PDB file of C-alpha atoms in Angstrom:
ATOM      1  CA  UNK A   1      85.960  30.848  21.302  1.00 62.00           C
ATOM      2  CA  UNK A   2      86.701  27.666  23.328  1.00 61.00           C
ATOM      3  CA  UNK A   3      85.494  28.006  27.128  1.00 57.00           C
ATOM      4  CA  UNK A   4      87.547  25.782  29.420  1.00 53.00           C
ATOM      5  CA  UNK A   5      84.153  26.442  32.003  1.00 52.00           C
ATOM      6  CA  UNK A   6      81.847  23.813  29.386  1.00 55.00           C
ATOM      7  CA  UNK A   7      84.175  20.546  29.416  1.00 55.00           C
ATOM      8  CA  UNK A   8      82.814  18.409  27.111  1.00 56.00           C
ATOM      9  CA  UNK A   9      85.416  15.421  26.152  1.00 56.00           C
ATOM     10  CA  UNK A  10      85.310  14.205  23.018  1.00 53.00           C
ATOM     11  CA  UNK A  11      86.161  10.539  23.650  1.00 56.00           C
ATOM     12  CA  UNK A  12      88.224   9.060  21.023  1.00 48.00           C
ATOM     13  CA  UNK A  13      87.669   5.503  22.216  1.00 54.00           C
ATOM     14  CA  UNK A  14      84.916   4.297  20.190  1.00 49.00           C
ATOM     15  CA  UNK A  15      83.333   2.116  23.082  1.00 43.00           C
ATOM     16  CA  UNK A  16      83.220   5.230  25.031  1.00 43.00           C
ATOM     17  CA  UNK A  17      81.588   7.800  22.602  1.00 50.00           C
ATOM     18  CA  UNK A  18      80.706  11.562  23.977  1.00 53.00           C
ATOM     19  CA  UNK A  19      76.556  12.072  24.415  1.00 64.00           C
ATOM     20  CA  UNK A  20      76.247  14.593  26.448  1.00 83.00           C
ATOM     21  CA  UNK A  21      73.816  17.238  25.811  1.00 88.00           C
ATOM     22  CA  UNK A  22      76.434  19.652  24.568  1.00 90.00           C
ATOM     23  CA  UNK A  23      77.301  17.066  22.056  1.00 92.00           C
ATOM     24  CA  UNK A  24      74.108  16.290  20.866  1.00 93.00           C
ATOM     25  CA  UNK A  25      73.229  20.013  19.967  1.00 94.00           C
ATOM     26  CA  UNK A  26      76.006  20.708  18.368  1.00 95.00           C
ATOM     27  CA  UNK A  27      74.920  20.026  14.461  1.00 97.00           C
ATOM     28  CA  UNK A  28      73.774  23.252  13.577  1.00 97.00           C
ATOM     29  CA  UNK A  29      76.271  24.971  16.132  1.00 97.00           C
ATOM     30  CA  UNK A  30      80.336  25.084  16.143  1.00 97.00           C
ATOM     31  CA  UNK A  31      81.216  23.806  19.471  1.00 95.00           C
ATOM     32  CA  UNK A  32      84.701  23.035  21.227  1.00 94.00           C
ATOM     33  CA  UNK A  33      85.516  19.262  22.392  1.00 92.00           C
ATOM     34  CA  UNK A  34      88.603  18.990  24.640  1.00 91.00           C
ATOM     35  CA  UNK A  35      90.806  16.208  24.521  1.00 92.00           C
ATOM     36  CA  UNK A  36      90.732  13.308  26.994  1.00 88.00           C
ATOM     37  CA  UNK A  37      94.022  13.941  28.425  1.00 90.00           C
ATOM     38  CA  UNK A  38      94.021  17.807  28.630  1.00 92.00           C
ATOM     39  CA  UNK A  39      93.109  17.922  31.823  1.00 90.00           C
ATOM     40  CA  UNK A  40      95.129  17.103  35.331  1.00 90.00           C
ATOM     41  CA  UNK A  41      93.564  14.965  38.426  1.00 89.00           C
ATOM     42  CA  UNK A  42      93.151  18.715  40.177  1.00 89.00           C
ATOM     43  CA  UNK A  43      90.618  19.168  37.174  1.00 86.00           C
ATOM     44  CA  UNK A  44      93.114  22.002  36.097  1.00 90.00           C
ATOM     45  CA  UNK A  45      94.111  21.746  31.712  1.00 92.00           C
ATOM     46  CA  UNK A  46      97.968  20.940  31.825  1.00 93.00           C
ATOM     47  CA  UNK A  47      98.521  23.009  29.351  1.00 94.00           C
ATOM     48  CA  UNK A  48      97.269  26.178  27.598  1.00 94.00           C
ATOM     49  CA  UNK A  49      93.388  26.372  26.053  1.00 94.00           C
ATOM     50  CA  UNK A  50      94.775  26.241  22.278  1.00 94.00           C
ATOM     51  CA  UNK A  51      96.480  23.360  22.936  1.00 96.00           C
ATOM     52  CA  UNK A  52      94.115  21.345  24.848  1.00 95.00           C
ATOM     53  CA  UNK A  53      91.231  21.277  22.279  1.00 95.00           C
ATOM     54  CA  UNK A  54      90.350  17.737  20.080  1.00 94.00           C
ATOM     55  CA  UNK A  55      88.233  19.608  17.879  1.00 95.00           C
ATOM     56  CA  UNK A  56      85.356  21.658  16.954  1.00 96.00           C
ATOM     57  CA  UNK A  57      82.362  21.371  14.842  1.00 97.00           C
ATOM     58  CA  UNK A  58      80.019  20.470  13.926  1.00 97.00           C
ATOM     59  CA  UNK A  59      78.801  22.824  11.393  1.00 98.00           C
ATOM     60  CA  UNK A  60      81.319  25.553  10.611  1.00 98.00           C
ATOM     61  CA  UNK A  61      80.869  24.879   7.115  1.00 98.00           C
ATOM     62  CA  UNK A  62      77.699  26.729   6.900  1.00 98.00           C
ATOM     63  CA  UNK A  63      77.825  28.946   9.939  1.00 98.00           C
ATOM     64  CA  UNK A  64      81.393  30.819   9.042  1.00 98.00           C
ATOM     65  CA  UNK A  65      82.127  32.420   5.588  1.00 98.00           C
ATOM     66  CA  UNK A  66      85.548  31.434   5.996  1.00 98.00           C
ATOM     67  CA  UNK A  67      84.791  27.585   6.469  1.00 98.00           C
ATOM     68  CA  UNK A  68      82.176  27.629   3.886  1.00 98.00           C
ATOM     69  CA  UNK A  69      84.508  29.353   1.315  1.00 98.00           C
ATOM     70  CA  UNK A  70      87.258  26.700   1.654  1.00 98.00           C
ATOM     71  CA  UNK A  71      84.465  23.954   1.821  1.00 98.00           C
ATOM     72  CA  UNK A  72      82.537  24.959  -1.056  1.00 98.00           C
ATOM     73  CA  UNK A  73      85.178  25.740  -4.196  1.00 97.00           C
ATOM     74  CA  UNK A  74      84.735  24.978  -8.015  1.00 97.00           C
ATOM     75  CA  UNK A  75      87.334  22.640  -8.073  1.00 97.00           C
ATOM     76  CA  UNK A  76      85.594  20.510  -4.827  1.00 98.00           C
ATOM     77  CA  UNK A  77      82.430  20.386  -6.843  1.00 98.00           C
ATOM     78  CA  UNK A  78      83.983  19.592  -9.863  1.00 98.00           C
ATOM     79  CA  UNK A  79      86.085  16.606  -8.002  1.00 98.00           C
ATOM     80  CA  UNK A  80      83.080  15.664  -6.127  1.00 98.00           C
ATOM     81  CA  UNK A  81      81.050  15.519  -9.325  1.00 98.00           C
ATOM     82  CA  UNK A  82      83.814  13.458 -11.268  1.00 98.00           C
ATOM     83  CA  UNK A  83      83.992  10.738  -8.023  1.00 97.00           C
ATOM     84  CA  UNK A  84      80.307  10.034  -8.518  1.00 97.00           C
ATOM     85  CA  UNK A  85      78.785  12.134  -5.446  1.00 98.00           C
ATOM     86  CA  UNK A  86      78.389  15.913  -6.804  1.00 98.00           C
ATOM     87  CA  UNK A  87      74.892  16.175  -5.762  1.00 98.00           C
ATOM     88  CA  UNK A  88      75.248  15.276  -2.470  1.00 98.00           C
ATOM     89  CA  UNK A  89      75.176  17.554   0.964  1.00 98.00           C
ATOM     90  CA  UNK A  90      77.700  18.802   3.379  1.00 98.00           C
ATOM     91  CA  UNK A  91      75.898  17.025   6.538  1.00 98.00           C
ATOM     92  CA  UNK A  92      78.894  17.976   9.155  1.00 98.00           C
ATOM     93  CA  UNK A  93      82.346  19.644   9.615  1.00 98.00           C
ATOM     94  CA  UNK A  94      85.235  19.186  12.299  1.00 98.00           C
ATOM     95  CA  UNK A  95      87.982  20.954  12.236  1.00 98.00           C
ATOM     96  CA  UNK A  96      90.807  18.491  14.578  1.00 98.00           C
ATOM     97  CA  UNK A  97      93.883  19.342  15.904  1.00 97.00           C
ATOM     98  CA  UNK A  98      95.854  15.897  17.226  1.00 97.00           C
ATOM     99  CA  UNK A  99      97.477  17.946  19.497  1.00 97.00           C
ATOM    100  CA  UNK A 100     101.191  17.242  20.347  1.00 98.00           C
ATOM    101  CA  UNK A 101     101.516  15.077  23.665  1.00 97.00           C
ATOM    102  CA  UNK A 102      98.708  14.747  24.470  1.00 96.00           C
ATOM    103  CA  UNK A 103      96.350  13.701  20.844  1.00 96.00           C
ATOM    104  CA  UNK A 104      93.804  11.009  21.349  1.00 93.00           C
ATOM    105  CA  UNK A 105      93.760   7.608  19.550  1.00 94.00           C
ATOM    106  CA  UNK A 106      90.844   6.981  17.490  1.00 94.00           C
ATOM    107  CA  UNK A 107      89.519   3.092  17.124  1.00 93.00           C
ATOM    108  CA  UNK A 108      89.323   1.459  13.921  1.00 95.00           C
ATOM    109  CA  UNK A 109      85.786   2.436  12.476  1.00 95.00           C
ATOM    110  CA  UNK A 110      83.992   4.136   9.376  1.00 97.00           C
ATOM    111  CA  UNK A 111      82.123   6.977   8.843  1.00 97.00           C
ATOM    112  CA  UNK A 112      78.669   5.020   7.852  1.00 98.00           C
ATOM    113  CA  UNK A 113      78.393   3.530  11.638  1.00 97.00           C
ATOM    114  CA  UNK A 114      77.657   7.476  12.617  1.00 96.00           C
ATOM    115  CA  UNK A 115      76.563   9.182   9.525  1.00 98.00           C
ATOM    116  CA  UNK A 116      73.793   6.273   9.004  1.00 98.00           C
ATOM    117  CA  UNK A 117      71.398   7.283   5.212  1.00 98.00           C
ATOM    118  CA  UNK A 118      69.285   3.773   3.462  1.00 98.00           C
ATOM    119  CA  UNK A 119      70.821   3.562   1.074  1.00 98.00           C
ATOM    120  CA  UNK A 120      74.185   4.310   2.254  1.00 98.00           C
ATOM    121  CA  UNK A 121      75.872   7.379   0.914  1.00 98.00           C
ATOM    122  CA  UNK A 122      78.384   8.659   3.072  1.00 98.00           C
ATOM    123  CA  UNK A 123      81.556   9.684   1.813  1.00 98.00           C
ATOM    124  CA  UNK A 124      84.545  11.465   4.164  1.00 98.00           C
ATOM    125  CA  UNK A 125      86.954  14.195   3.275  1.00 98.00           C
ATOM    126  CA  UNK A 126      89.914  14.719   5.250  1.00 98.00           C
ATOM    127  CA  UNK A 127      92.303  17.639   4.250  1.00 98.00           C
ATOM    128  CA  UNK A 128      95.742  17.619   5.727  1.00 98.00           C
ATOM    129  CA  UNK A 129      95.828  21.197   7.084  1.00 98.00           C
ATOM    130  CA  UNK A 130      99.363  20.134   8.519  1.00 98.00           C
ATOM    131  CA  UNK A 131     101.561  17.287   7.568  1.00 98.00           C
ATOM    132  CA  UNK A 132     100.272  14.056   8.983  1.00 98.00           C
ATOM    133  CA  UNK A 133     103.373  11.180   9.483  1.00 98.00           C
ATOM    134  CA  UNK A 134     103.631   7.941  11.547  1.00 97.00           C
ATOM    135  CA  UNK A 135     105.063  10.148  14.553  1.00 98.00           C
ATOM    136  CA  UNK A 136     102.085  12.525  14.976  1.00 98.00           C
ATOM    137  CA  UNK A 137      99.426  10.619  14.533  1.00 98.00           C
ATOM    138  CA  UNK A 138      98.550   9.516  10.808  1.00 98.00           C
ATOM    139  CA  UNK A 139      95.934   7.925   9.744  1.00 98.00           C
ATOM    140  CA  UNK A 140      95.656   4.229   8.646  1.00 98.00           C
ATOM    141  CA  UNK A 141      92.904   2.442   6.345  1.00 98.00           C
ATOM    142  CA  UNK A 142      92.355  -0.878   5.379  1.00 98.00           C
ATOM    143  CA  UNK A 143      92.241  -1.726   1.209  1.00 98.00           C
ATOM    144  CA  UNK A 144      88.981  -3.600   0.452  1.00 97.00           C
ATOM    145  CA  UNK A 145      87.427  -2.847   4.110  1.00 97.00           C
ATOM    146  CA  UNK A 146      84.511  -0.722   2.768  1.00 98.00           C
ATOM    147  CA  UNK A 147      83.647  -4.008   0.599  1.00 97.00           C
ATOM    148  CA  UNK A 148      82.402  -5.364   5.054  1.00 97.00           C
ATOM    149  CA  UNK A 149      78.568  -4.893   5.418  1.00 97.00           C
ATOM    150  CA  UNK A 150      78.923  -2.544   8.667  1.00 97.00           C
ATOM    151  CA  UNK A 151      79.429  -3.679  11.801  1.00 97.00           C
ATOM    152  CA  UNK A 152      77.644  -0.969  14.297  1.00 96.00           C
ATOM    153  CA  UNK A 153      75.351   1.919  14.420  1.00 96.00           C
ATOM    154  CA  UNK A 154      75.781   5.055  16.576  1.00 95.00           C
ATOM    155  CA  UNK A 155      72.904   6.643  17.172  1.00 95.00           C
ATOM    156  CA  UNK A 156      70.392   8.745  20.052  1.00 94.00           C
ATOM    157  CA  UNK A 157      68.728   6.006  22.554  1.00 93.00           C
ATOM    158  CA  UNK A 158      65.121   6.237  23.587  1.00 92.00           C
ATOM    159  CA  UNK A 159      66.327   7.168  27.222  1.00 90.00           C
ATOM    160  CA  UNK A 160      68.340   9.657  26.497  1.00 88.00           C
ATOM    161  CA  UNK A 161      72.349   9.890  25.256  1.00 89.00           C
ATOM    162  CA  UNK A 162      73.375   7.301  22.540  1.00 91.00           C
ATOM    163  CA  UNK A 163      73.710   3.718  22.145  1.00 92.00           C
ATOM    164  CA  UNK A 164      75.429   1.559  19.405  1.00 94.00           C
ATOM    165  CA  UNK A 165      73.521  -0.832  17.817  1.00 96.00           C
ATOM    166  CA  UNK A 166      75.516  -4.122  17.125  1.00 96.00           C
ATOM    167  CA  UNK A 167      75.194  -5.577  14.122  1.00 98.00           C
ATOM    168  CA  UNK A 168      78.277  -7.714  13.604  1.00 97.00           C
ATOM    169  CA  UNK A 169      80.928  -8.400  16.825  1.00 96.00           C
ATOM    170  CA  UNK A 170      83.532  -9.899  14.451  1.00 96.00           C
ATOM    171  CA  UNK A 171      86.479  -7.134  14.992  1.00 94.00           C
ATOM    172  CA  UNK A 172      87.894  -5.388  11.976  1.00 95.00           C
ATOM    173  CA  UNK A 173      91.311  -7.426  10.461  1.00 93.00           C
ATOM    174  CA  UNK A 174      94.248  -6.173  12.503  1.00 88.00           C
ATOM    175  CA  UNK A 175      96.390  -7.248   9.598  1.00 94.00           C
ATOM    176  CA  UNK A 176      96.709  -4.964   6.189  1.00 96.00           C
ATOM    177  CA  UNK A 177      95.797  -1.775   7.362  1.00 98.00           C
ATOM    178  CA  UNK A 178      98.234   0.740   4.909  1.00 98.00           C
ATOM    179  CA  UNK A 179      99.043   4.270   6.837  1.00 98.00           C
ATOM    180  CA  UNK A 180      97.884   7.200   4.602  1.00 98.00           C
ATOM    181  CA  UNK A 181     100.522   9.925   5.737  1.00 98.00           C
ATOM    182  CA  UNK A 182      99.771  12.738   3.912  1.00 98.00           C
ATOM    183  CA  UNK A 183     101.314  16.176   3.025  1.00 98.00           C
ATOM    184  CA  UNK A 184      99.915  19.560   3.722  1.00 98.00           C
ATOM    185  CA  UNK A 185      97.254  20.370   0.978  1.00 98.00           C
ATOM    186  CA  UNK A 186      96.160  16.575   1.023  1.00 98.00           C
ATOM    187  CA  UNK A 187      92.781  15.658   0.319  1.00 98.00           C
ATOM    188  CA  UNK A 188      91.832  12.005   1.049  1.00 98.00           C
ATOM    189  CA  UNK A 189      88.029  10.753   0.380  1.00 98.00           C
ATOM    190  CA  UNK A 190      87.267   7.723   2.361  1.00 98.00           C
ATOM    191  CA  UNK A 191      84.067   5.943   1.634  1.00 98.00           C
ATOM    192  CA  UNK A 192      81.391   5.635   3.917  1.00 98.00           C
ATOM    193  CA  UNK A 193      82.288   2.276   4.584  1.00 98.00           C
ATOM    194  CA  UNK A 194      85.977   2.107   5.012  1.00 98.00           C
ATOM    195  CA  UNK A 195      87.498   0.652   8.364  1.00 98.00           C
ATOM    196  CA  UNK A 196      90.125   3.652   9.271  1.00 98.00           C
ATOM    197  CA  UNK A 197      91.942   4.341  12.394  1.00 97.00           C
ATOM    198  CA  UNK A 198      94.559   6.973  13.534  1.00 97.00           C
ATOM    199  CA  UNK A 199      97.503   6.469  16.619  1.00 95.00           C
ATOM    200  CA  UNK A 200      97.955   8.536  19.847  1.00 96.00           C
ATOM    201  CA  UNK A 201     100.046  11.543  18.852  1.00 98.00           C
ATOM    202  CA  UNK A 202     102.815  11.764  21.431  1.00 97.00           C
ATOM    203  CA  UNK A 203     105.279  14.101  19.420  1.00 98.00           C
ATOM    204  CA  UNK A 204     105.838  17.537  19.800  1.00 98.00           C
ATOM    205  CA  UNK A 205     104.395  17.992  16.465  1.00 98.00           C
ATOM    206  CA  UNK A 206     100.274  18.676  15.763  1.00 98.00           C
ATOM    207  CA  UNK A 207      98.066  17.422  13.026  1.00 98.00           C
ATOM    208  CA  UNK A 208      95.626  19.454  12.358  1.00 98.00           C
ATOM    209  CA  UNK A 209      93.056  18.392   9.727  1.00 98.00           C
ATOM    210  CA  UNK A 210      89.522  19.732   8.127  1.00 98.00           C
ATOM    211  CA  UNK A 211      86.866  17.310   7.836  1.00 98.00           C
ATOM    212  CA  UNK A 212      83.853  17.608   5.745  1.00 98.00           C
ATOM    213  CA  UNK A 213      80.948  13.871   5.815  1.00 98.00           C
ATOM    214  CA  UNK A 214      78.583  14.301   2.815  1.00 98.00           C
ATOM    215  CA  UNK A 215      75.373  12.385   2.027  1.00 98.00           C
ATOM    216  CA  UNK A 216      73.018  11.629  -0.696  1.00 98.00           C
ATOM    217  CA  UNK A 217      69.543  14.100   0.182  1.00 98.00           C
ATOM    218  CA  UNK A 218      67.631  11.434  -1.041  1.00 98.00           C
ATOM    219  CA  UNK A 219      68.654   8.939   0.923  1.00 98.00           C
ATOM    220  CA  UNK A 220      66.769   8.453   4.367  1.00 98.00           C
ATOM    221  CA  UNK A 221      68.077  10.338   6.907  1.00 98.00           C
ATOM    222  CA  UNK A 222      66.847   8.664  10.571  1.00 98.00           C
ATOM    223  CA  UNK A 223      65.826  11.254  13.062  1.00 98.00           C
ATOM    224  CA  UNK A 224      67.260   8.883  15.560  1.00 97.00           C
ATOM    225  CA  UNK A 225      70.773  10.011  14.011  1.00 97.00           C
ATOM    226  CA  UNK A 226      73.009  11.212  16.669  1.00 96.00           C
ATOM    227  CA  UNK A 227      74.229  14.371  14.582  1.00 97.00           C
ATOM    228  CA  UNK A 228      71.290  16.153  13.581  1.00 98.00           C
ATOM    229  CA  UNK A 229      70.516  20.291  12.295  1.00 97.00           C
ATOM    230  CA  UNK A 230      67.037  21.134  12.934  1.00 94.00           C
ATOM    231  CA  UNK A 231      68.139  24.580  12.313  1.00 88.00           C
ATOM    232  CA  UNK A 232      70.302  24.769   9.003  1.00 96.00           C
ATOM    233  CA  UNK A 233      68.757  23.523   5.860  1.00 96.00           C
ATOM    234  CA  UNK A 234      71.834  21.234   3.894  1.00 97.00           C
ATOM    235  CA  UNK A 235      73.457  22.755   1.018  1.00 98.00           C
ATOM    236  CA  UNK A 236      75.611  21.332  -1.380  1.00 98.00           C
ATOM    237  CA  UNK A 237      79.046  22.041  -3.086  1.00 98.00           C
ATOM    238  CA  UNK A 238      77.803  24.534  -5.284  1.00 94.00           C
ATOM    239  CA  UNK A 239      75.603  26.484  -2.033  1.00 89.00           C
TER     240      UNK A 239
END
């Protein structure tokens, strides 16, 4: 259950990226992020708990049956196995709501920059739990992007918290992004590399979404990755 008394933002700005300790040990856990703009300058939410919350995760997938049953199916493996990445591992889960009013913006970015394996292996799956339009906060992808060598890497700094590595400052295209609205039911797979982004929602309408990041398990993992499980051995789509 959410707790309004452990207030860990999740900051959808990109330059501003949560690391707080809560954060940072929540890989094997399933932990409650609050949206930036849930709460007033009296430090009071503005609205009710349910509708305050950016997300949870990170690892619901393996820590509740009923997250592990919808995230582990026949048919997933099967599609997962067709696509070219049925042996991989469920790494993390977030379950995010884009609440009405009040949703965060997320920055144009891809998966790989926080999900970081040599090779790279990455893939995204993001299941429309709710319809997902222009007006509440859809997202948007650009067609080729995951063909540019990444530009960043999020991971834990030496100090303490996280740091991004910069790798290339040339910003992302602003020009020929396509939105990917999406129907309840959706499934969308975005590759590890693919520059996506998703609007402020400011209608009285939430998105809620379900998504799982897989990676190849013989790809090097770096223990310097932000998101990591040193409790929960990774499983696959099969268990």
């Amino acid at each position: 259950e959410p707790d309004d008394t452990v207030r860990s933002i999740f900051s959808t700005n990109e330059q501003t990226r949560t690391s707080d300790d809560y954060f940072l040990g929540s890989g094997d856990q399933i932990r409650f992020f609050f949206e930036e703009d849930a709460f007033g300058p009296d430090g009071e939410l503005r609205q009710p708990i349910e509708l305050s919350i950016n997300k949870f995760g990170h690892a619901q997938h393996d820590l509740d049956p009923v997250f592990d049953a919808f995230s582990r199916t026949p048919d997933l493996a099967a599609l997962a196995e067709a696509v070219g990445f049925g042996d991989h591992v469920l790494v993390q889960s977030m379950y995010i709501f884009k609440q009405p009013h009040i949703g965060g913006e997320v920055t144009c970015h891809n998966d790989h920059t926080f999900i970081w394996t040599e090779p790279r292996s990455c893939v995204g799956l993001w299941f429309a739990i709710e319809d997902a339009t222009l007006e509440n906060g859809a997202m948007w992808a650009l067609p080729g992007g995951h063909r540019i060598p990444p530009k960043r890497r999020f991971r834990r700094a030496e100090s303490g918290g996280t740091t991004f590595d910069e790798l290339d400052t040339t910003p992302y295209p602003s020009e020929g992004l396509v939105s990917l609205e999406a129907s309840k039911g959706t499934l969308i797979l975005l590759d590890g590399l693919l520059p996506h982004l998703s609007g402020a929602n400011r209608s009285d309408h939430s998105r809620h979404a379900y998504t799982l990041h897989v990676v190849d398990p013989t790809a090097e993992y770096p223990t310097d990755n932000w998101l990591q499980r040193p409790d929960l051995p990774l499983r696959g789509f099969r268990g």
